[in-house]
């Protein structure tokens, strides 16, 4: 083989496709470099000559130092890899390279120079790097994927949170909107409106779009100034309520509630405004009513269906002597006298059938044991469904009225009594005169005596009624019972009536052999009254039928006429004292409205009953019942 000459070798090294650089082993200065190296490090030959290796290759890896040291010591280090910055087309580029340090020895074996080979990395190296980069990339990718997944999860959470937030806001709005007559505001620590909702929002002059996110001073500085101290109070943690009356007349109740976070720090203020106009008006109305009740002269009392007192006004305190404190929660029986305790259940049963109890005259007991005459008006208290939940009772003290009545009765009694004596003698004189004149030639005198006799009887009957009524009122109407034949008595009364009454046609049927045990005179007055009414209230020429019927132990007597009849509305009252039916017809018929009242009282005191059936313009039938004497109980 032929060895190339020195010149040839020099040219080969100079143009070799690897970077070659020769260092002086002691000074470490560069002595020579080939063209490829200059290109690799982008320098000119003059830049390198005499320069220290370390100065030029500052970017060499720290491993170079030990590899270089080994080469100086005459040993060969394995290839070392590194990178260099290369300027290509004016751009910095990092070039992966391998440095190979070779010691160059003289013939004595001393290292005089170091040859440095700078090899650009081969495909292998690049592949390796690429693989490493790829690996790194894969790892990064994995990390990226994981991060992505996390991001997706976070996103989902975020979406969910957003959805929850949306739902809570919707819930807040629908709650706020559905509280009738309300406005709900939330302000943050700086008084800025966070939320506003409510069905009276517009009426109160708020518009959500103008308010949410805004500061009150931006909207209405005056309004803000007026309510600023309230915002400050609530945000300082105070919970309170105030009442306001609007210029337009509405009343508002405003609650201020501090809203705290988990650390118990006030974050915002909740302001709830409620329209309480209706409640206020109702309060005012009930205050007025309460004032009326309190100032009334009548005792106004309410009680439960179990007769427990629930309210007791000032007049009740004055009238009965018990204070509200003493009576509320107590039974009303406390003021009902012993002998009238059964009135309460009777009143209750009447109210239960929907009846009202008006002007029921009775007596009540005061705390100090006095008996008061009272007139009671009792009405049911109903709930919205019409169910009776209690009773209200108005009691009027009628003691004065009763005393007045008593004086009147006493007067009637006294006058009647005084009239009776002269009337009796007058009647006796008339009867004697009538007998004497019966045969007289003078027809006028005999007729006049007859008429005088009739009028004296009528007057006696009237005076008797007045006497009886005054006795009745005074509780002195005595019933003196004796057995007698009712049929016979009816016959006698009828005959006597027929002596004076010729205008009507009478009949008496099925009334024989009926013995009763009763007060004869008083029963006569009852029958006379029913017959005279039948005559009074039916036109001339009409039929009047008297009949009897047995019903168990009772005898029922009926008096039937074909007269004007009685309207159903009046029928329930004709047995009341002084009650008279007011019509154009009855106006001209004289009477006092005491006949049926007295009759009813007399029959009741015999353990019987009295009632009437009637049809307007057709006629009426009056009935009364009396126990038969055959019954051992009645003898
Ligand atoms: P009076 O003295 O007014 O007749 P009563 O107590 O006997 O008093 O009767 C009360 C009222 O009942 C009468 O005013 C009358 O309106 C009515 N009345 C009584 N009986 C009859 C009858 N047979 N027919 C129609 N109305 C009657």
XYZ file of C-alpha atoms and ligand atoms in Angstrom:
662
model
C 0.000 0.000 0.000
C 1.140 3.517 -0.715
C 1.360 6.017 2.092
C 0.293 9.523 1.191
C 2.833 12.320 1.469
C 2.754 14.903 4.288
C 1.127 17.457 2.084
C -1.533 15.083 1.029
C -2.205 14.198 4.678
C -2.504 17.846 5.590
C -5.050 18.416 2.807
C -7.036 15.335 3.883
C -7.201 16.553 7.503
C -8.027 20.094 6.393
C -10.965 18.959 4.320
C -12.126 16.003 6.439
C -15.933 15.940 6.952
C -15.487 15.966 10.726
C -14.370 18.842 12.859
C -10.733 18.460 13.876
C -8.859 20.669 16.255
C -5.330 20.296 17.646
C -4.514 21.558 21.117
C -1.209 22.121 22.750
C -1.256 19.627 25.611
C 0.278 21.969 28.146
C -1.168 25.388 27.288
C -4.475 24.018 26.029
C -4.372 26.613 23.281
C -5.634 25.805 19.835
C -2.889 25.235 17.386
C -4.846 24.082 14.392
C -8.406 23.505 13.231
C -9.766 22.190 9.997
C -12.407 23.802 7.785
C -15.318 21.625 9.049
C -14.695 22.614 12.627
C -14.601 26.309 11.711
C -17.910 25.793 9.967
C -19.347 23.920 12.938
C -18.487 26.612 15.407
C -19.004 29.400 12.911
C -15.602 31.001 13.409
C -12.663 32.116 11.288
C -9.206 30.591 11.623
C -7.852 33.872 13.044
C -10.501 33.707 15.808
C -9.012 30.454 17.026
C -5.299 30.806 16.649
C -3.557 30.855 20.012
C -6.905 30.925 21.871
C -7.577 28.738 24.861
C -9.747 25.744 24.102
C -12.002 26.548 27.056
C -12.547 30.029 25.768
C -13.821 28.785 22.435
C -15.736 25.717 23.573
C -17.514 27.221 26.552
C -20.551 25.235 25.699
C -18.788 21.905 26.045
C -20.359 19.645 28.599
C -18.669 19.298 32.016
C -17.808 15.680 31.044
C -15.386 17.144 28.476
C -13.105 18.338 31.216
C -12.476 14.837 32.575
C -12.222 13.376 29.064
C -9.677 16.083 28.179
C -7.746 15.397 31.387
C -7.601 11.705 30.543
C -6.307 12.503 27.066
C -3.573 14.747 28.570
C -2.569 11.867 30.794
C -2.223 9.726 27.675
C -5.390 7.718 28.106
C -8.296 7.535 25.742
C -11.761 8.355 27.095
C -14.781 6.852 25.483
C -16.686 9.142 23.186
C -18.535 11.869 24.847
C -21.682 13.410 23.585
C -22.635 16.993 23.747
C -24.324 19.812 21.999
C -23.063 22.867 20.320
C -24.782 26.025 19.259
C -24.355 26.572 15.597
C -25.307 29.666 13.717
C -26.959 28.668 10.489
C -28.213 31.295 8.073
C -28.033 33.850 10.849
C -30.105 31.637 13.153
C -28.898 29.930 16.276
C -29.260 26.195 16.090
C -28.421 23.524 18.569
C -26.393 20.758 16.980
C -25.915 17.445 18.760
C -22.222 16.424 18.556
C -19.748 13.843 19.897
C -16.381 14.976 21.118
C -13.485 12.519 20.815
C -10.259 13.449 22.580
C -7.109 11.680 21.278
C -3.644 12.117 22.877
C -0.800 12.752 20.345
C 2.574 11.542 21.720
C 6.205 12.253 20.620
C 8.670 9.537 20.100
C 9.492 9.515 23.820
C 5.827 8.672 24.528
C 5.033 12.103 26.034
C 1.754 13.677 25.165
C 2.493 16.875 23.324
C -0.800 17.528 21.642
C -4.465 16.582 21.923
C -6.432 15.943 18.774
C -10.123 16.717 19.196
C -12.613 15.163 16.806
C -15.979 16.735 16.754
C -18.394 14.392 15.088
C -21.884 15.501 14.209
C -24.295 12.957 15.609
C -25.088 10.104 13.344
C -28.631 8.890 12.494
C -28.291 6.363 15.299
C -27.702 9.070 17.802
C -30.475 11.098 16.346
C -32.779 8.084 16.437
C -31.832 7.476 20.034
C -32.487 11.076 20.828
C -35.614 10.984 18.802
C -36.703 7.889 20.714
C -35.880 9.660 23.967
C -37.698 12.734 22.763
C -40.555 10.536 21.633
C -40.616 8.856 24.972
C -40.619 12.186 26.650
C -43.268 13.311 24.246
C -45.315 10.209 24.997
C -44.899 10.855 28.703
C -45.827 14.453 28.137
C -48.726 13.279 26.040
C -49.827 10.984 28.783
C -49.530 13.792 31.246
C -51.382 15.958 28.830
C -54.130 13.349 28.437
C -54.336 13.033 32.223
C -54.459 16.778 32.498
C -57.081 16.806 29.800
C -59.129 14.252 31.653
C -58.797 16.304 34.798
C -59.787 19.349 32.859
C -62.821 17.528 31.490
C -63.759 16.465 35.017
C -63.240 19.991 36.261
C -65.289 21.234 33.362
C -68.077 18.824 34.211
C -67.926 19.930 37.837
C -67.979 23.492 36.687
C -70.993 22.818 34.518
C -72.711 21.074 37.391
C -71.888 23.954 39.702
C -73.187 26.358 37.108
C -76.350 24.272 36.738
C -76.763 24.166 40.532
C -76.225 27.889 40.658
C -78.807 28.404 37.934
C -81.235 26.144 39.797
C -80.663 27.933 43.115
C -81.225 31.257 41.436
C -84.410 29.976 39.828
C -85.500 28.602 43.181
C -84.760 31.916 44.874
C -86.755 33.794 42.259
C -89.701 31.433 42.377
C -89.748 31.448 46.201
C -89.527 35.218 46.218
C -92.209 35.548 43.556
C -94.541 33.170 45.345
C -94.549 34.874 48.711
C -97.679 36.938 48.206
C -97.200 40.667 48.623
C -93.436 40.512 48.977
C -90.186 42.044 47.757
C -86.868 40.364 48.533
C -83.575 42.176 48.202
C -80.038 40.941 48.832
C -77.252 43.494 49.278
C -73.540 42.790 49.511
C -71.122 44.252 52.042
C -70.830 47.398 49.931
C -74.613 47.794 49.793
C -74.646 46.755 46.148
C -77.804 44.927 45.049
C -77.058 41.238 44.460
C -80.602 40.064 43.808
C -84.090 41.510 43.757
C -87.371 39.686 43.255
C -90.997 39.733 44.398
C -94.520 40.287 43.174
C -94.687 43.855 44.516
C -91.344 44.778 42.921
C -92.876 46.900 40.199
C -95.519 48.412 42.443
C -92.752 49.567 44.800
C -90.930 51.181 41.888
C -88.122 48.661 41.465
C -87.000 47.148 38.184
C -84.695 44.149 38.387
C -82.722 45.176 35.296
C -81.937 48.562 36.805
C -81.013 47.211 40.194
C -79.105 43.940 40.115
C -75.361 44.558 40.325
C -75.889 48.288 40.902
C -75.184 50.398 43.919
C -78.246 52.090 45.437
C -76.532 55.468 45.247
C -76.424 55.099 41.456
C -80.183 54.624 41.287
C -81.629 57.004 43.826
C -79.202 58.811 46.114
C -82.051 60.182 48.281
C -83.602 56.763 48.752
C -80.171 55.364 49.571
C -79.456 58.074 52.129
C -82.749 57.287 53.827
C -82.070 53.575 54.119
C -78.274 53.513 54.375
C -78.250 53.252 58.182
C -80.519 50.208 57.908
C -78.108 48.491 55.483
C -75.288 49.281 57.886
C -77.194 47.796 60.800
C -77.982 44.531 59.016
C -74.459 44.202 57.654
C -73.076 44.699 61.134
C -74.914 41.489 62.032
C -78.138 42.873 63.553
C -81.411 41.136 62.748
C -84.396 43.482 63.029
C -87.748 44.490 61.550
C -89.412 47.836 60.897
C -92.833 48.988 59.719
C -93.307 51.659 57.072
C -96.328 53.393 55.618
C -96.021 54.382 51.973
C -97.241 57.735 50.717
C -99.800 55.784 48.709
C -101.231 54.369 51.938
C -99.826 50.825 51.885
C -98.246 49.382 55.022
C -95.029 47.400 54.771
C -93.261 45.203 57.281
C -89.529 44.998 56.491
C -87.310 42.279 57.952
C -83.536 42.736 57.852
C -81.587 39.499 58.146
C -77.767 39.302 58.101
C -76.490 36.387 55.984
C -73.297 34.842 57.340
C -70.719 32.589 55.720
C -69.248 29.398 57.223
C -66.863 31.489 59.294
C -69.780 33.380 60.802
C -68.890 36.565 58.983
C -71.718 38.665 57.554
C -71.405 38.521 53.785
C -74.666 40.048 52.723
C -77.966 41.380 53.970
C -81.355 39.905 53.183
C -84.183 42.462 53.144
C -87.689 41.056 53.046
C -90.520 43.538 52.530
C -94.060 42.290 53.112
C -97.211 44.167 52.173
C -99.284 44.086 55.358
C -101.883 46.637 54.262
C -104.760 44.153 54.520
C -103.602 42.902 57.907
C -103.234 46.486 59.108
C -106.668 47.418 57.835
C -108.147 44.320 59.461
C -106.283 45.226 62.663
C -107.655 48.754 62.524
C -111.130 47.412 61.847
C -110.948 44.922 64.666
C -109.475 47.611 66.946
C -112.504 49.779 66.101
C -114.838 46.861 66.699
C -113.031 46.048 69.927
C -113.466 49.679 70.990
C -117.181 49.485 70.193
C -117.482 46.234 72.130
C -115.523 47.672 75.043
C -117.568 50.860 75.248
C -120.944 49.179 74.754
C -123.470 49.381 77.593
C -124.566 45.852 76.796
C -122.605 42.917 78.072
C -120.972 41.273 75.051
C -119.629 37.848 75.668
C -118.359 35.100 73.404
C -118.096 31.468 74.327
C -117.288 28.103 72.856
C -119.878 25.468 72.043
C -118.900 23.903 75.360
C -120.071 27.135 77.093
C -116.550 28.227 78.025
C -116.220 32.031 78.028
C -113.688 33.330 75.479
C -114.282 37.080 75.752
C -115.903 39.316 78.336
C -116.266 43.059 77.761
C -116.233 45.943 80.225
C -120.058 46.100 80.389
C -120.135 42.395 81.294
C -117.687 43.190 84.105
C -119.948 45.985 85.361
C -123.173 44.016 84.925
C -122.181 40.695 86.469
C -119.375 41.865 88.751
C -116.821 39.353 87.423
C -113.661 40.664 85.719
C -112.615 39.342 82.311
C -109.725 37.604 84.035
C -112.135 35.816 86.366
C -114.457 34.704 83.567
C -112.337 33.908 80.502
C -111.758 30.172 80.451
C -114.621 29.620 82.932
C -118.030 28.168 82.213
C -120.948 30.527 81.570
C -123.001 28.392 83.987
C -121.364 30.489 86.708
C -123.876 33.281 85.989
C -126.928 31.109 85.287
C -129.226 30.679 88.317
C -129.795 27.142 89.587
C -133.394 26.939 88.333
C -132.458 28.083 84.805
C -129.469 25.833 84.121
C -131.407 23.914 81.445
C -131.789 27.107 79.368
C -128.255 26.849 78.001
C -128.662 23.431 76.289
C -132.066 24.559 74.950
C -130.527 27.712 73.447
C -127.679 25.646 71.959
C -130.069 23.223 70.287
C -132.071 26.115 68.832
C -128.883 27.679 67.446
C -127.774 24.358 66.027
C -130.893 24.229 63.905
C -129.826 27.607 62.497
C -132.298 29.621 64.589
C -131.245 32.942 66.101
C -132.257 33.688 69.633
C -133.490 37.257 69.888
C -134.514 39.132 73.002
C -134.777 36.082 75.156
C -135.820 37.409 78.551
C -134.395 35.593 81.498
C -132.481 36.091 84.703
C -128.801 35.910 85.439
C -126.827 35.807 88.637
C -124.249 38.449 89.604
C -121.048 37.772 91.513
C -122.628 39.187 94.691
C -125.657 36.899 94.329
C -128.207 39.378 92.902
C -130.646 38.223 90.227
C -130.633 40.437 87.151
C -133.371 40.597 84.544
C -131.631 40.356 81.180
C -132.640 40.197 77.564
C -130.308 37.942 75.581
C -129.583 38.007 71.872
C -127.498 35.039 70.922
C -125.932 34.454 67.521
C -123.715 31.701 66.258
C -120.092 32.482 65.318
C -119.310 30.600 62.139
C -116.081 29.747 60.390
C -115.588 30.293 56.652
C -117.216 26.949 55.905
C -120.330 27.973 57.828
C -119.610 25.626 60.717
C -120.661 26.956 64.129
C -117.514 27.362 66.218
C -118.834 29.467 69.040
C -121.541 31.791 70.247
C -121.746 35.498 70.826
C -124.126 36.739 73.399
C -125.360 40.254 74.018
C -127.000 40.688 77.384
C -128.985 43.821 78.153
C -129.835 44.590 81.707
C -133.628 44.979 81.655
C -134.099 45.229 85.383
C -135.417 48.807 84.993
C -137.705 47.772 82.176
C -138.921 44.837 84.238
C -139.556 47.067 87.213
C -141.445 49.445 84.963
C -143.494 46.524 83.647
C -144.074 45.356 87.142
C -145.395 48.781 88.124
C -147.636 48.742 85.038
C -148.912 45.259 85.874
C -149.538 46.228 89.456
C -151.476 49.233 88.241
C -153.511 47.112 85.784
C -154.152 44.609 88.555
C -155.201 47.277 90.981
C -157.419 49.111 88.482
C -159.000 45.844 87.316
C -159.615 44.882 90.871
C -161.147 48.250 91.695
C -163.299 48.123 88.525
C -164.488 44.637 89.281
C -166.450 45.595 92.421
C -168.623 48.328 90.863
C -168.979 46.223 87.695
C -170.262 43.254 89.691
C -172.936 45.408 91.360
C -173.742 47.069 88.029
C -174.127 43.646 86.369
C -176.342 42.451 89.222
C -178.557 45.573 88.958
C -178.750 45.166 85.172
C -179.763 41.512 85.570
C -182.516 42.369 88.075
C -183.735 45.227 85.867
C -183.596 42.969 82.813
C -185.789 40.363 84.579
C -188.281 43.055 85.691
C -188.444 44.625 82.292
C -188.620 41.331 80.391
C -192.416 41.511 80.501
C -192.480 45.253 79.903
C -194.615 46.750 77.140
C -191.665 48.956 76.342
C -189.625 46.950 73.836
C -186.838 49.499 73.877
C -186.296 49.109 77.589
C -186.183 45.311 77.453
C -183.734 45.383 74.464
C -181.610 48.014 76.177
C -181.374 45.947 79.309
C -180.406 42.909 77.231
C -177.607 44.873 75.499
C -176.441 46.394 78.813
C -176.190 42.869 80.190
C -174.073 41.708 77.208
C -171.716 44.661 77.504
C -171.374 44.158 81.267
C -170.367 40.519 80.587
C -167.827 41.556 77.967
C -166.431 44.087 80.364
C -166.257 41.504 83.140
C -164.406 39.093 80.799
C -161.950 41.832 79.892
C -161.361 42.844 83.464
C -160.838 39.185 84.309
C -158.184 38.913 81.623
C -156.358 41.961 82.945
C -156.531 40.602 86.438
C -155.235 37.255 85.304
C -152.369 38.780 83.399
C -151.234 40.857 86.319
C -151.467 37.793 88.523
C -149.538 35.778 85.940
C -146.750 38.342 85.761
C -146.528 38.426 89.506
C -146.388 34.630 89.551
C -149.700 34.563 91.375
C -151.867 32.853 88.762
C -153.226 29.984 90.779
C -154.603 26.858 89.143
C -157.248 25.176 91.219
C -157.969 21.807 89.674
C -161.200 19.822 89.954
C -162.599 17.007 87.796
C -165.391 18.034 85.416
C -166.879 16.994 82.124
C -165.212 19.010 79.398
C -167.991 18.226 76.871
C -170.579 19.669 79.180
C -168.472 22.754 79.825
C -168.042 23.294 76.070
C -171.829 22.969 75.677
C -172.443 25.596 78.394
C -169.925 28.081 76.985
C -171.349 27.623 73.507
C -174.930 28.153 74.695
C -173.946 31.296 76.540
C -172.096 32.582 73.477
C -175.072 31.835 71.290
C -177.222 33.956 73.576
C -175.219 36.992 72.495
C -173.695 35.996 69.165
C -176.137 35.378 66.356
C -173.857 36.277 63.462
C -172.216 32.841 63.056
C -173.277 29.213 62.795
C -171.905 26.985 65.585
C -171.540 23.245 65.881
C -170.239 21.018 68.670
C -169.270 17.453 67.840
C -167.972 14.335 69.632
C -167.354 15.978 72.942
C -169.418 13.920 75.392
C -168.068 12.077 78.439
C -164.646 13.615 78.581
C -163.662 14.236 82.171
C -160.657 16.409 82.831
C -159.035 17.524 86.056
C -158.550 21.233 85.607
C -159.283 24.763 86.775
C -162.846 25.109 85.487
C -163.006 28.923 85.372
C -159.653 29.243 83.673
C -160.554 26.611 81.037
C -163.799 28.538 80.456
C -161.761 31.665 79.772
C -159.570 29.718 77.291
C -162.561 28.327 75.376
C -164.382 31.690 75.436
C -161.289 33.374 74.091
C -160.888 30.872 71.204
C -164.596 31.119 70.297
C -164.668 34.905 70.507
C -161.521 35.099 68.299
C -163.154 32.769 65.746
C -166.132 35.135 65.706
C -163.982 38.294 65.634
C -161.710 37.147 62.804
C -164.221 35.537 60.449
C -167.000 37.141 58.406
C -170.620 37.011 59.445
C -172.603 33.932 58.522
C -169.589 31.601 58.565
C -169.427 28.278 60.312
C -167.548 27.759 63.612
C -166.979 24.099 64.549
C -165.985 22.926 67.980
C -164.728 19.363 68.193
C -163.010 16.928 70.528
C -160.579 14.099 69.963
C -158.754 11.656 72.177
C -155.036 11.183 71.828
C -153.778 8.722 74.416
C -154.324 10.315 77.802
C -154.984 13.698 76.305
C -158.177 15.323 75.145
C -157.705 17.636 72.215
C -160.251 20.405 71.724
C -160.412 22.237 68.395
C -162.105 25.477 67.387
C -162.302 25.860 63.630
C -163.353 28.959 61.712
C -163.642 29.982 58.062
C -162.075 33.381 58.619
C -159.219 35.466 57.336
C -156.519 33.019 58.452
C -153.017 33.866 59.684
C -149.829 34.197 57.626
C -147.147 31.543 58.442
C -144.793 34.392 59.519
C -147.256 35.506 62.205
C -148.317 32.052 63.297
C -145.237 31.604 65.473
C -145.920 34.787 67.443
C -149.663 34.901 68.110
C -149.233 33.283 71.555
C -146.751 36.002 72.606
C -147.841 38.695 75.009
C -149.402 41.753 73.324
C -148.834 40.306 69.835
C -151.444 41.319 67.291
C -151.354 40.684 63.533
C -151.230 44.022 61.764
C -153.370 44.035 58.581
C -155.950 46.370 57.122
C -158.537 43.830 58.239
C -157.427 43.446 61.843
C -156.859 47.184 62.367
C -160.577 47.731 62.936
C -160.978 44.746 65.225
C -160.518 45.654 68.864
C -158.234 43.647 71.113
C -155.116 43.790 73.304
C -153.174 40.750 72.166
C -153.321 39.125 75.566
C -156.081 36.506 75.078
C -153.952 33.835 73.391
C -150.987 34.576 75.670
C -153.117 34.023 78.750
C -154.737 30.918 77.226
C -151.329 29.452 76.431
C -150.059 30.115 79.975
C -153.166 28.515 81.478
C -152.933 25.400 79.252
C -149.184 25.047 79.924
C -149.861 25.151 83.651
C -152.220 22.214 83.155
C -149.514 20.175 81.417
C -151.220 20.604 78.048
C -150.319 22.278 74.789
C -151.880 24.928 72.589
C -151.278 25.480 68.882
C -152.882 26.693 65.679
C -153.090 25.715 62.022
C -154.109 28.298 59.527
C -154.365 29.143 55.871
C -154.617 32.739 54.784
C -158.121 33.661 53.579
C -159.343 30.116 54.251
C -159.570 29.963 58.030
C -157.832 28.802 61.188
C -158.141 25.941 63.641
C -156.950 26.412 67.208
C -156.191 23.346 69.340
C -155.452 22.781 72.975
C -154.852 19.567 74.839
C -155.587 18.648 78.448
C -154.792 15.471 80.359
C -157.853 13.270 80.959
C -159.021 12.799 84.535
C -159.357 9.025 84.007
C -155.623 8.844 84.161
C -154.713 8.211 87.836
C -151.835 10.716 87.451
C -154.267 13.561 86.955
C -156.724 12.988 89.768
P -156.651 39.964 70.431
O -157.209 40.601 71.628
O -155.865 40.869 69.579
O -157.607 39.135 69.693
P -155.367 37.448 71.028
O -154.219 37.165 71.884
O -156.612 36.714 71.326
O -155.539 39.007 71.045
O -154.961 37.146 69.553
C -153.728 37.581 69.059
C -153.791 37.835 67.569
O -153.942 36.604 66.886
C -154.955 38.630 67.118
O -154.701 40.042 67.198
C -155.173 38.187 65.701
O -154.378 38.928 64.855
C -154.714 36.750 65.711
N -155.818 35.775 65.799
C -156.291 35.160 66.921
N -157.253 34.308 66.598
C -157.450 34.371 65.279
C -158.321 33.717 64.321
N -159.219 32.822 64.732
N -158.224 34.047 63.024
C -157.311 34.939 62.606
N -156.440 35.596 63.442
C -156.521 35.315 64.752
